[in-house]
CSV table of C-alpha atoms in Angstrom, one decimal:
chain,number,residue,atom,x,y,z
A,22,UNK,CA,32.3,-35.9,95.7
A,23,UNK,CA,29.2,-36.3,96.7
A,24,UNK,CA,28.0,-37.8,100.7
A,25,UNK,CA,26.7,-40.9,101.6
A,26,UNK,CA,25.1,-41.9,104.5
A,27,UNK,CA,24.3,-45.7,105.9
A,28,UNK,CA,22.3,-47.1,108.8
A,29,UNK,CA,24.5,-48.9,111.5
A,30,UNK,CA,24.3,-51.8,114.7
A,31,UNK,CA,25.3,-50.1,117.2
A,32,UNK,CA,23.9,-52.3,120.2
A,33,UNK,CA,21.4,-54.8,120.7
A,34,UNK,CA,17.9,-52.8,120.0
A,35,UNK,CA,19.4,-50.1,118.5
A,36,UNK,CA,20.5,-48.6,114.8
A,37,UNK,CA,21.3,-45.1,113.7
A,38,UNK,CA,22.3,-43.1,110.5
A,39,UNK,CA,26.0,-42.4,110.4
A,40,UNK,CA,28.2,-40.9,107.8
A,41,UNK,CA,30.1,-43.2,106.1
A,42,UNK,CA,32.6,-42.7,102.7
A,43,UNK,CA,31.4,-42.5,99.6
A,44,UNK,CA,31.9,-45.4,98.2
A,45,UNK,CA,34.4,-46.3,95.6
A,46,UNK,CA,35.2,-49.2,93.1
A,47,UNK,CA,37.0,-51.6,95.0
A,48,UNK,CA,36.1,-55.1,96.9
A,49,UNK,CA,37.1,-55.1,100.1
A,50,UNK,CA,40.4,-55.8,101.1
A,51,UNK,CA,39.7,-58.8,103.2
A,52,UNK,CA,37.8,-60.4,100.0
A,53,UNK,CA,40.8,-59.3,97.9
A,54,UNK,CA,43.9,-60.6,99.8
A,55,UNK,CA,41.8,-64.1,100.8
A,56,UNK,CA,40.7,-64.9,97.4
A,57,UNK,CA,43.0,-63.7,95.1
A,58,UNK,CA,41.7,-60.9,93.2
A,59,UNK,CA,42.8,-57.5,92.9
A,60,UNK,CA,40.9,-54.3,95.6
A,61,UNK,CA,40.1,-52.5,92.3
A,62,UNK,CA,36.7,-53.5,90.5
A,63,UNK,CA,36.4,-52.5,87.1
A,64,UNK,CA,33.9,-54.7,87.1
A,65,UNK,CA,31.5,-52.8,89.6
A,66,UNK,CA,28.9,-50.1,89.7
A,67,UNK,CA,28.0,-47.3,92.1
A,68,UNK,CA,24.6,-47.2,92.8
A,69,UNK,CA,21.9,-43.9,94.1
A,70,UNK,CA,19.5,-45.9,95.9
A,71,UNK,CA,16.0,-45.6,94.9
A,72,UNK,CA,14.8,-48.0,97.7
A,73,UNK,CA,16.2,-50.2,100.0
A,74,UNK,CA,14.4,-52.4,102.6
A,75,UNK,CA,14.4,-53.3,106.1
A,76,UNK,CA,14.4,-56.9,106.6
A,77,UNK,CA,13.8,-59.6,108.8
A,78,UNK,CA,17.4,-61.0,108.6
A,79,UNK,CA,18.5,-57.6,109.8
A,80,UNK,CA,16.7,-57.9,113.2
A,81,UNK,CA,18.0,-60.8,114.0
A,82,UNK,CA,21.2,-58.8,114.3
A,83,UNK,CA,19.5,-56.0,115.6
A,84,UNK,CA,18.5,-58.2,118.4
A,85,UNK,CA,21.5,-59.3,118.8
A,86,UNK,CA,21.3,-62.6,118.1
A,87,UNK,CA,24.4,-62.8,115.6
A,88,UNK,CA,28.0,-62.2,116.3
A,89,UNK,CA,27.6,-58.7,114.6
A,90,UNK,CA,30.1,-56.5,115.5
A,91,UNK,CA,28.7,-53.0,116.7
A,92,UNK,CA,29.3,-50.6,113.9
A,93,UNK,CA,28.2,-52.9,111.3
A,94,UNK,CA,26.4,-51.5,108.2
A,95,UNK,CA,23.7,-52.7,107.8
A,96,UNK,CA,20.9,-53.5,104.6
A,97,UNK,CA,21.1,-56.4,101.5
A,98,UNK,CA,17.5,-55.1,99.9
A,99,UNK,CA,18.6,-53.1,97.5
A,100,UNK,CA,17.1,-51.4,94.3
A,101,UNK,CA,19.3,-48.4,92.6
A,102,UNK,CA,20.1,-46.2,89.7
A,103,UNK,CA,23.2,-46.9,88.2
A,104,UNK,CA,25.7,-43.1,88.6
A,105,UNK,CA,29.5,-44.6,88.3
A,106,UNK,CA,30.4,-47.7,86.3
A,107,UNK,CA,34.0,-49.7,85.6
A,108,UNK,CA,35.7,-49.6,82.8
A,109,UNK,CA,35.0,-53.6,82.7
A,110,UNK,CA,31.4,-53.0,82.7
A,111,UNK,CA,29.5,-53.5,79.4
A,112,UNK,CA,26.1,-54.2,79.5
A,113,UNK,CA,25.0,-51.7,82.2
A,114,UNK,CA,25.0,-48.1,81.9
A,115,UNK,CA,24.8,-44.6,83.5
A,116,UNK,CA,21.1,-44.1,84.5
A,117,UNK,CA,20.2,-47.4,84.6
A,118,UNK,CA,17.5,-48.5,87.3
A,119,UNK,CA,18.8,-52.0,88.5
A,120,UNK,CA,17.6,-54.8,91.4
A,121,UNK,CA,20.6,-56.1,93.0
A,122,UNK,CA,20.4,-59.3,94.4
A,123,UNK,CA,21.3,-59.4,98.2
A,124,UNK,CA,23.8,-62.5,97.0
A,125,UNK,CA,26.6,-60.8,96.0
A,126,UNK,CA,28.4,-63.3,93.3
A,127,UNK,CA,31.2,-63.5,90.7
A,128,UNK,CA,29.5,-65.2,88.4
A,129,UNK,CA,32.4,-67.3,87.5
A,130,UNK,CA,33.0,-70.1,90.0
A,131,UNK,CA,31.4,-73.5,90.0
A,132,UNK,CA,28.5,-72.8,92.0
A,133,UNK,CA,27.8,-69.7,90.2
A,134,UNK,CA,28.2,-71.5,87.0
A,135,UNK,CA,25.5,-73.9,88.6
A,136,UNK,CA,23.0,-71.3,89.5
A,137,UNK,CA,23.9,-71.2,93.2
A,138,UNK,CA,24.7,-68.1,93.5
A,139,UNK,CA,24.0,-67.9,97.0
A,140,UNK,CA,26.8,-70.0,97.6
A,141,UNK,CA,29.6,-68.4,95.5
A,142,UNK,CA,32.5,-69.4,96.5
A,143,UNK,CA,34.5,-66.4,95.6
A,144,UNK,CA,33.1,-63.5,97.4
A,145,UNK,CA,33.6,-64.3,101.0
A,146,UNK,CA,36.9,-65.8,102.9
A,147,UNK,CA,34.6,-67.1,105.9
A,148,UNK,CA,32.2,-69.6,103.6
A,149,UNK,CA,30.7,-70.0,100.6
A,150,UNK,CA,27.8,-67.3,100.2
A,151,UNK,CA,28.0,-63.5,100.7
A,152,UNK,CA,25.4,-60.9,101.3
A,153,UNK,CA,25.9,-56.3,101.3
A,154,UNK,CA,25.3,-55.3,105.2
A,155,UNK,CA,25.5,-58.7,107.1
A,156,UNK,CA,28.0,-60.2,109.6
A,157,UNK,CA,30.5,-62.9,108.3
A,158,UNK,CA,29.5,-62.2,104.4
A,159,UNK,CA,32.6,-61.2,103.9
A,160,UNK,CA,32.6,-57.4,104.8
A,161,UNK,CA,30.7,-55.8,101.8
A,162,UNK,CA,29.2,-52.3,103.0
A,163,UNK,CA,25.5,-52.5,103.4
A,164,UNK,CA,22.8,-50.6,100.9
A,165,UNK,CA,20.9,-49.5,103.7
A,166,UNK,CA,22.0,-45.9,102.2
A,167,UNK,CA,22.3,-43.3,100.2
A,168,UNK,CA,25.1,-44.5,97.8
A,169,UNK,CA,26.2,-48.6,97.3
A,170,UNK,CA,29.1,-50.0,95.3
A,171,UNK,CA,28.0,-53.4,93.7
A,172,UNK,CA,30.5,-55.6,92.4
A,173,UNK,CA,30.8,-58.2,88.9
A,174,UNK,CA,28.0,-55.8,88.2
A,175,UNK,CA,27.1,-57.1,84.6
A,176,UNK,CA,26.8,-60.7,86.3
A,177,UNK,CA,24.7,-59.6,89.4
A,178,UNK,CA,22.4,-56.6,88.5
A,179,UNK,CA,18.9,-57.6,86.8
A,180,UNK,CA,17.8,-53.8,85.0
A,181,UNK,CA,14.8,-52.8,84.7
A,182,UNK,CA,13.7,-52.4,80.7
A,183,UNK,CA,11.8,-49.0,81.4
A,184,UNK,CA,12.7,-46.4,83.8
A,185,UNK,CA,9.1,-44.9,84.0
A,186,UNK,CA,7.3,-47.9,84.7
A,187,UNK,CA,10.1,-49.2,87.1
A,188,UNK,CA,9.7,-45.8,89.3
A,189,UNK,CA,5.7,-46.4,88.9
A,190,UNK,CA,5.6,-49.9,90.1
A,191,UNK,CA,9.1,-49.4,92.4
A,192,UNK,CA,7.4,-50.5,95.8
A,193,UNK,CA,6.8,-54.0,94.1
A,194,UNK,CA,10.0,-54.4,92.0
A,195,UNK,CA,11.9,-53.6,95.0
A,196,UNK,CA,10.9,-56.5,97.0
A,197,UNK,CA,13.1,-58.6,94.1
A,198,UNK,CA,16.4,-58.3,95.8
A,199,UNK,CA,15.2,-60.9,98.6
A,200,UNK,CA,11.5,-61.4,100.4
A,201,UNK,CA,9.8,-62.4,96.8
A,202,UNK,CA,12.3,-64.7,95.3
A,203,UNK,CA,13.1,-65.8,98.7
A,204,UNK,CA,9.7,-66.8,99.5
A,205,UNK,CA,9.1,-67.8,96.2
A,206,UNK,CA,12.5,-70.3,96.4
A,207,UNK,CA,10.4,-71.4,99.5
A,208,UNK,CA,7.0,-72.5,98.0
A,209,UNK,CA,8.9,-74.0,94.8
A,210,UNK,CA,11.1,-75.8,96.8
A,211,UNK,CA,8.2,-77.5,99.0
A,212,UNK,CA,7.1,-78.7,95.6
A,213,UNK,CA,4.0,-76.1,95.3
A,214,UNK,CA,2.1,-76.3,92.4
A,215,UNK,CA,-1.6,-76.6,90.7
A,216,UNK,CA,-4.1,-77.6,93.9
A,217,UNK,CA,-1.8,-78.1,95.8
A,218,UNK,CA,-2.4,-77.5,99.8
A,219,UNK,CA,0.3,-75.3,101.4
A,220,UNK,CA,1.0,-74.5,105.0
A,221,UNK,CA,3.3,-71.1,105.5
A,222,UNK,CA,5.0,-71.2,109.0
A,223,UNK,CA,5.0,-67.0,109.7
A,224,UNK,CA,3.5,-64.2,108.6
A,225,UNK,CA,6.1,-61.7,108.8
A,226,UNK,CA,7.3,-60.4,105.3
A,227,UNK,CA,8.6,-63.3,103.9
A,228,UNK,CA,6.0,-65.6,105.2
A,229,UNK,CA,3.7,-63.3,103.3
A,230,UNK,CA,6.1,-63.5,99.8
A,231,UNK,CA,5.7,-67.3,100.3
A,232,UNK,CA,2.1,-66.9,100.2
A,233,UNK,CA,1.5,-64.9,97.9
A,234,UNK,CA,3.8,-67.1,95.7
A,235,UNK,CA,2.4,-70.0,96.2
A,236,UNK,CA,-0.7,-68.8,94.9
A,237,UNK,CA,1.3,-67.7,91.8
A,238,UNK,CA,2.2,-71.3,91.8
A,239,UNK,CA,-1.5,-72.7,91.7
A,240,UNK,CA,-1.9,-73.4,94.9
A,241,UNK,CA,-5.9,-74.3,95.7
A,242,UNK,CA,-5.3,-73.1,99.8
A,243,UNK,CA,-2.7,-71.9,101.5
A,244,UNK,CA,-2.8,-71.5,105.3
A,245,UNK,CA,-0.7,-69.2,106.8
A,246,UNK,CA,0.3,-69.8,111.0
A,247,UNK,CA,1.4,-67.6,113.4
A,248,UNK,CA,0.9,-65.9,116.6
A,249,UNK,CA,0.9,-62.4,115.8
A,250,UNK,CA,-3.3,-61.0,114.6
A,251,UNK,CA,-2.1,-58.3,112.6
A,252,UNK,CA,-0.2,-60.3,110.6
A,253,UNK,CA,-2.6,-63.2,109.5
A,254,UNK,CA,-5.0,-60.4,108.9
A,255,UNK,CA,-2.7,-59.2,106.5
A,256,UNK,CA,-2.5,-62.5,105.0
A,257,UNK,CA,-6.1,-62.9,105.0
A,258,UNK,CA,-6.3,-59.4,103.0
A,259,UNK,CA,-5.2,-61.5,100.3
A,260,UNK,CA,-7.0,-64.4,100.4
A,261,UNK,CA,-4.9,-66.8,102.6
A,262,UNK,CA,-6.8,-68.6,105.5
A,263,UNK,CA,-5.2,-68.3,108.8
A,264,UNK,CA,-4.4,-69.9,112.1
A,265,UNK,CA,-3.3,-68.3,115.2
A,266,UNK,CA,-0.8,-71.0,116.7
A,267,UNK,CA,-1.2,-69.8,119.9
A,268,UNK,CA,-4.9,-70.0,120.1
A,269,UNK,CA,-5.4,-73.5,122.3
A,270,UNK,CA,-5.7,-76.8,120.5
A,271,UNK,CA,-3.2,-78.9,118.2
A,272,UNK,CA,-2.2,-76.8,114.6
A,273,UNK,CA,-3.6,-80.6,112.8
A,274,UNK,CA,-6.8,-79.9,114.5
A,275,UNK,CA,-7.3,-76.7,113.0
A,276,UNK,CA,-5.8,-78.0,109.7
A,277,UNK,CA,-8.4,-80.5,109.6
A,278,UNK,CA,-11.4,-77.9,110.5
A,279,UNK,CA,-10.1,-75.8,107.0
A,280,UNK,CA,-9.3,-79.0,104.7
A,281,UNK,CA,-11.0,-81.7,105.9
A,282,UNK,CA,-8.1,-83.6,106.7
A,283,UNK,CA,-5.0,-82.8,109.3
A,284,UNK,CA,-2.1,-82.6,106.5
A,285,UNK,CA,-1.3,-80.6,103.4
A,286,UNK,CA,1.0,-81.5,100.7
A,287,UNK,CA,3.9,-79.0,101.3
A,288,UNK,CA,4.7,-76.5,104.2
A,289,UNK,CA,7.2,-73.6,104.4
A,290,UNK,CA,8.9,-72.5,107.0
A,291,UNK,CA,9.5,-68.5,106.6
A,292,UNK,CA,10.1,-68.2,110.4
A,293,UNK,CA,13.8,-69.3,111.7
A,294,UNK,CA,16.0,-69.6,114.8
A,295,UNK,CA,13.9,-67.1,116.3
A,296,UNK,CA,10.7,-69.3,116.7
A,297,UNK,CA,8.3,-69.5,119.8
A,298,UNK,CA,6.4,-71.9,121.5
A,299,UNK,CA,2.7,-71.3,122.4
A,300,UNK,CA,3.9,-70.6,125.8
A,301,UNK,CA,6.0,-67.3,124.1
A,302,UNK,CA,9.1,-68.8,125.2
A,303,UNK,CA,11.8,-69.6,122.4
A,304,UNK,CA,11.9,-72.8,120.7
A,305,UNK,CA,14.3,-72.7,118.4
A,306,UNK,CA,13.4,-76.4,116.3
A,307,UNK,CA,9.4,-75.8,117.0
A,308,UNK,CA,8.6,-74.8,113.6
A,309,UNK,CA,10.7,-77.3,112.2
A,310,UNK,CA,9.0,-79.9,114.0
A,311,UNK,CA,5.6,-78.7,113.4
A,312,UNK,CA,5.7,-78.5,110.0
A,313,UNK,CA,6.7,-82.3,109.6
A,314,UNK,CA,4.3,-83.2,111.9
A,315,UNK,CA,1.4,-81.7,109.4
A,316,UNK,CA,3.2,-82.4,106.0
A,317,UNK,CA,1.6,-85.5,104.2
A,318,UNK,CA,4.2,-88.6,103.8
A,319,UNK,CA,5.6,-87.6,100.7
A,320,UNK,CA,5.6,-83.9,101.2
A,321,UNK,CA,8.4,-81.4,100.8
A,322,UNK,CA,9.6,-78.9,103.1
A,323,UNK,CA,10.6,-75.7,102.0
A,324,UNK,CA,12.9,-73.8,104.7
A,325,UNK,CA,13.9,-70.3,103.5
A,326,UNK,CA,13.6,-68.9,107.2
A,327,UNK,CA,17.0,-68.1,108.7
A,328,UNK,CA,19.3,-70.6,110.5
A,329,UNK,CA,22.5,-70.0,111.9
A,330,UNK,CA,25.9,-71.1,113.4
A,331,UNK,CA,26.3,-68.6,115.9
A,332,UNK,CA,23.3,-67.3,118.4
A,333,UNK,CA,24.8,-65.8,121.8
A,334,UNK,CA,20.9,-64.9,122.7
A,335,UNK,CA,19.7,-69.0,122.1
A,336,UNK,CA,17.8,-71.0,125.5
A,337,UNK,CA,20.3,-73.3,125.8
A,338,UNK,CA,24.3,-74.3,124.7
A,339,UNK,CA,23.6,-76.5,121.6
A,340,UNK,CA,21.6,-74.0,120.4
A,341,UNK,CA,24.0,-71.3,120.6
A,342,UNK,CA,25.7,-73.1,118.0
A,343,UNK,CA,23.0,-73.9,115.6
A,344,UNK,CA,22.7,-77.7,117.0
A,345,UNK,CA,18.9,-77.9,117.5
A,346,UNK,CA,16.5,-80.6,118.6
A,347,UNK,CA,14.7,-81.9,115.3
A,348,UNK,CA,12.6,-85.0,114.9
A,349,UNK,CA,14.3,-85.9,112.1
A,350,UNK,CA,13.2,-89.4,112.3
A,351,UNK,CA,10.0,-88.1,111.9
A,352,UNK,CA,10.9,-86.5,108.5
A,353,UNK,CA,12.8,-89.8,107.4
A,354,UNK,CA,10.3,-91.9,108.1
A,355,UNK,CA,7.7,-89.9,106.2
A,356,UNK,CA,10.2,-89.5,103.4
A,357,UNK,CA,10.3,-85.8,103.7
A,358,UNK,CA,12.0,-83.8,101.1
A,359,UNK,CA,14.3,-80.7,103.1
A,360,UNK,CA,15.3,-77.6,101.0
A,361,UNK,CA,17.1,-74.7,103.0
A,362,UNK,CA,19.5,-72.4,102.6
A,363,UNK,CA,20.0,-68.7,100.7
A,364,UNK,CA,18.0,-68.6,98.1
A,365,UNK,CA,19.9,-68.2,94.4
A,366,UNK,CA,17.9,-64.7,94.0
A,367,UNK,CA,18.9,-64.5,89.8
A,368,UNK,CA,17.2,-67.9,89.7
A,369,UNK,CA,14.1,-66.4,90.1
A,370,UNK,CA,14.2,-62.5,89.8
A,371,UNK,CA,13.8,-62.2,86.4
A,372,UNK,CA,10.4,-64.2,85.7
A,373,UNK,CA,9.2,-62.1,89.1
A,374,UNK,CA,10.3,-58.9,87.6
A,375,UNK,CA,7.9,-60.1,84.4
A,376,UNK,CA,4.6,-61.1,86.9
A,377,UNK,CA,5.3,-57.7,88.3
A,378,UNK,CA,5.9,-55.4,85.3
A,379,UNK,CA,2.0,-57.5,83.6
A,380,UNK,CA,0.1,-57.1,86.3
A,381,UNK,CA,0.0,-61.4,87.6
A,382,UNK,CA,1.8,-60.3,91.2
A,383,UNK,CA,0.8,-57.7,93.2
A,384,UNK,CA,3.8,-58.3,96.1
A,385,UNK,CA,3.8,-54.6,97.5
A,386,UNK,CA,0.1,-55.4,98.9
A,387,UNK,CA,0.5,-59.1,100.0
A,388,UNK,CA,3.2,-57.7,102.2
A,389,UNK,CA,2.2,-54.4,103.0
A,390,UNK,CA,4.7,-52.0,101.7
A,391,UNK,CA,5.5,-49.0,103.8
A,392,UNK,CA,7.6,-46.4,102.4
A,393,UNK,CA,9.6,-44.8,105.1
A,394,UNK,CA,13.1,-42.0,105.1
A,395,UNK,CA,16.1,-42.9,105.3
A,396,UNK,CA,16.4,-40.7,108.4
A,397,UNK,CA,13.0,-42.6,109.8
A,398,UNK,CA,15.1,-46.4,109.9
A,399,UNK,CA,15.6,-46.5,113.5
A,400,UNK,CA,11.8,-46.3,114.0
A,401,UNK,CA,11.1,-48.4,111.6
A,402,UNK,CA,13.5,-51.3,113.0
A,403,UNK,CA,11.5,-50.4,116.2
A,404,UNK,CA,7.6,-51.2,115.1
A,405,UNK,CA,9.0,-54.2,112.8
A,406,UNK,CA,10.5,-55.6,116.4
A,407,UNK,CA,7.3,-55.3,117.4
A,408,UNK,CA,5.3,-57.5,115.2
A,409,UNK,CA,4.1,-54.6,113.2
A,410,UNK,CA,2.2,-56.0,109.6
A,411,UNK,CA,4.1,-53.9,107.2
A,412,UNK,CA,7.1,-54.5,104.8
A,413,UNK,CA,9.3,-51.0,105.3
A,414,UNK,CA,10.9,-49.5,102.3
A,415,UNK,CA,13.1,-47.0,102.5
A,416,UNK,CA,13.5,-43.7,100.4
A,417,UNK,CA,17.1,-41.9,100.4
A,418,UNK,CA,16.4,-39.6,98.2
A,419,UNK,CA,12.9,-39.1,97.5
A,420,UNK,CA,12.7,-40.6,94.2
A,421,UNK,CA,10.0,-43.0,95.1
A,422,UNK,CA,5.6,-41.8,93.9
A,423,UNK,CA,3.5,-41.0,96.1
């Protein structure tokens, strides 16, 4: 049998690479006895990961700022080869090269049958919506590793049609088991489109997916904020113009001195829980607020960026249960449009594979992709807590070009 190995919490600040069981096909048994369904998965895969990558949902419970236990596994960006399938399994096979979505669903309850699958309501006792590697998803081992079982395989996995051009363009195709779809749900769900004006709150990996997207969508400028100068001169490297939020003088000031006028027609907010004030201290409902402030009446918000019900680390007691201090009554009475949540990764995968695989996206450069060792994760959580402008993918096995 062969080994595995898998990047764990195991403090605030602090990851390492443990041993861990190779896995088999089974759901976990929490899943099993709460839902109903049997521990063994005929239904699943066992994956060799070509690439999985760090994200910025992990720090947050890096940081601490989640209820993760120590010892959780960690990683939800996941791209593999397929090396054990179920005897249920019948459209996948042995040696296939496969993006997971980091929603794991059964493809068989309502949501699901509604393409929500980031809600499923099958796949995790806690709430609707599960994830591989992240606290209250339901317990699903992470694919931050060397081997990953993936369950209702048939349903979840999107497989790449050739296995040559999916190792050539991997560092792209591996960002669709989150950051692109995810920041693509984001500027589709702000109601991007042909000329339109677009404001992207962060410039951290998925800010920069969101970008790039809405470009994709036909998008005539898209501004990208945020208080970190490597980052917007990442997004500048591809064509974005930029504003450093915490560079003196209102953000509709310096909307107007790129546009013309202090709006734009959709904003997106790609930076979470975790967001800061000009000052540096935390603000948890800053970006929120920002971006109705310079949304036209009218507009749509797009709010991939995390949220939560749980934050030990938040400024204040409301906070620490996800109760933040919005303006909403600035939002109603401009008739904003709110989309947030997980985003339903199969939604969009597939048409994002297709940009990819012809040449119309180029997602590994927008964000910067970095290809890293397995062995090489707990430094790589390290410069990505420190605002580093790279998007790091890491390579168990060595299977990824030079």
């Amino acid at each position: 049998m062969a080994d595995n190995r898998v990047v764990v919490y195991k403090g605030p600040g602090e990851v390492a690479v443990e041993p861990i069981d190779y896995p088999k096909l089974e759901v976990p048994q929490e899943v099993a006895d709460a839902m109903g369904m049997t521990v063994a998965a005929p239904h699943a895969v066992i994956l060799k990961i070509v690439s999985t990558n760090i994200c910025g949902s992990d720090q947050h419970m890096v940081r601490g700022r989640t209820t993760a236990p120590v010892g959780q596994t960690l990683g939800h960006e996941i791209t593999g080869e397929v090396v054990e399938k179920g005897n249920d399994v019948q459209f996948i096979n042995e040696g296939d090269i496969c993006s997971v979505p980091f929603n794991i669903a059964c493809g068989r309850c309502r949501n699901c049958n509604e393409r929500l699958t980031g809600v499923c309501l099958n796949v995790n006792p806690a709430r609707a919506g599960s994830a591989y590697g992240y606290v209250d998803m339901g317990g699903w081992v992470g694919g931050q590793a060397e081997y990953v079982m993936v369950p209702f395989a048939d349903f979840n996995l999107l497989k790449f049609p050739d296995r040559d051009q999916a190792l050539e363009k991997i560092k792209d195709l591996t960002m669709l088991s989150d950051i692109f779809p995810t920041g693509y749900h984001g500027a589709y769900c702000a109601g991007t489109t042909t000329g339109s004006t677009v404001y992207v709150a962060g410039a951290g990996p998925v800010g920069l997916a969101a970008a790039h997207s809405a470009q994709l969508l036909g998008a005539a400028v898209v501004i990208v904020g945020d208080l970190n100068d490597e980052r917007l001169e990442q997004a500048r490297s591809f064509g974005c113009e930029t504003i450093n939020v915490g560079d003196g003088g209102p953000i509709e000031e310096k909307i107007n001195d790129i546009l013309g006028v202090p709006e734009v027609d959709c904003a997106v907010d790609a930076v979470g829980f975790e967001a800061s004030a000009k000052s540096g201290e935390e603000a948890p409902a800053v970006v929120l607020n920002q971006i109705q402030t310079i949304t036209r009446a009218g507009g749509r918000l797009g709010i991939p960026g995390l949220y939560v019900t749980g934050d030990p680390g938040a400024p204040d007691e409301d906070a620490k249960e996800g109760t933040l201090k919005i303006r909403f009554g600035l939002g109603w009475a401009k008739s904003h449009f709110f989309y947030t949540g997980q985003c339903p990764v199969k939604k969009y995968n597939r048409g994002l594979m297709m940009s990819i695989l012809h040449d119309k996206a180029q997602i590994a450069k927008a964000v910067n992709a970095t290809v890293i060792s397995l062995d090489d994760a707990p430094e790589g959580y390290k410069d990505f807590d420190k605002g580093a402008a790279k998007k790091y993918v890491i390579d168990p096995h060595g299977m990824i070009p030079a």
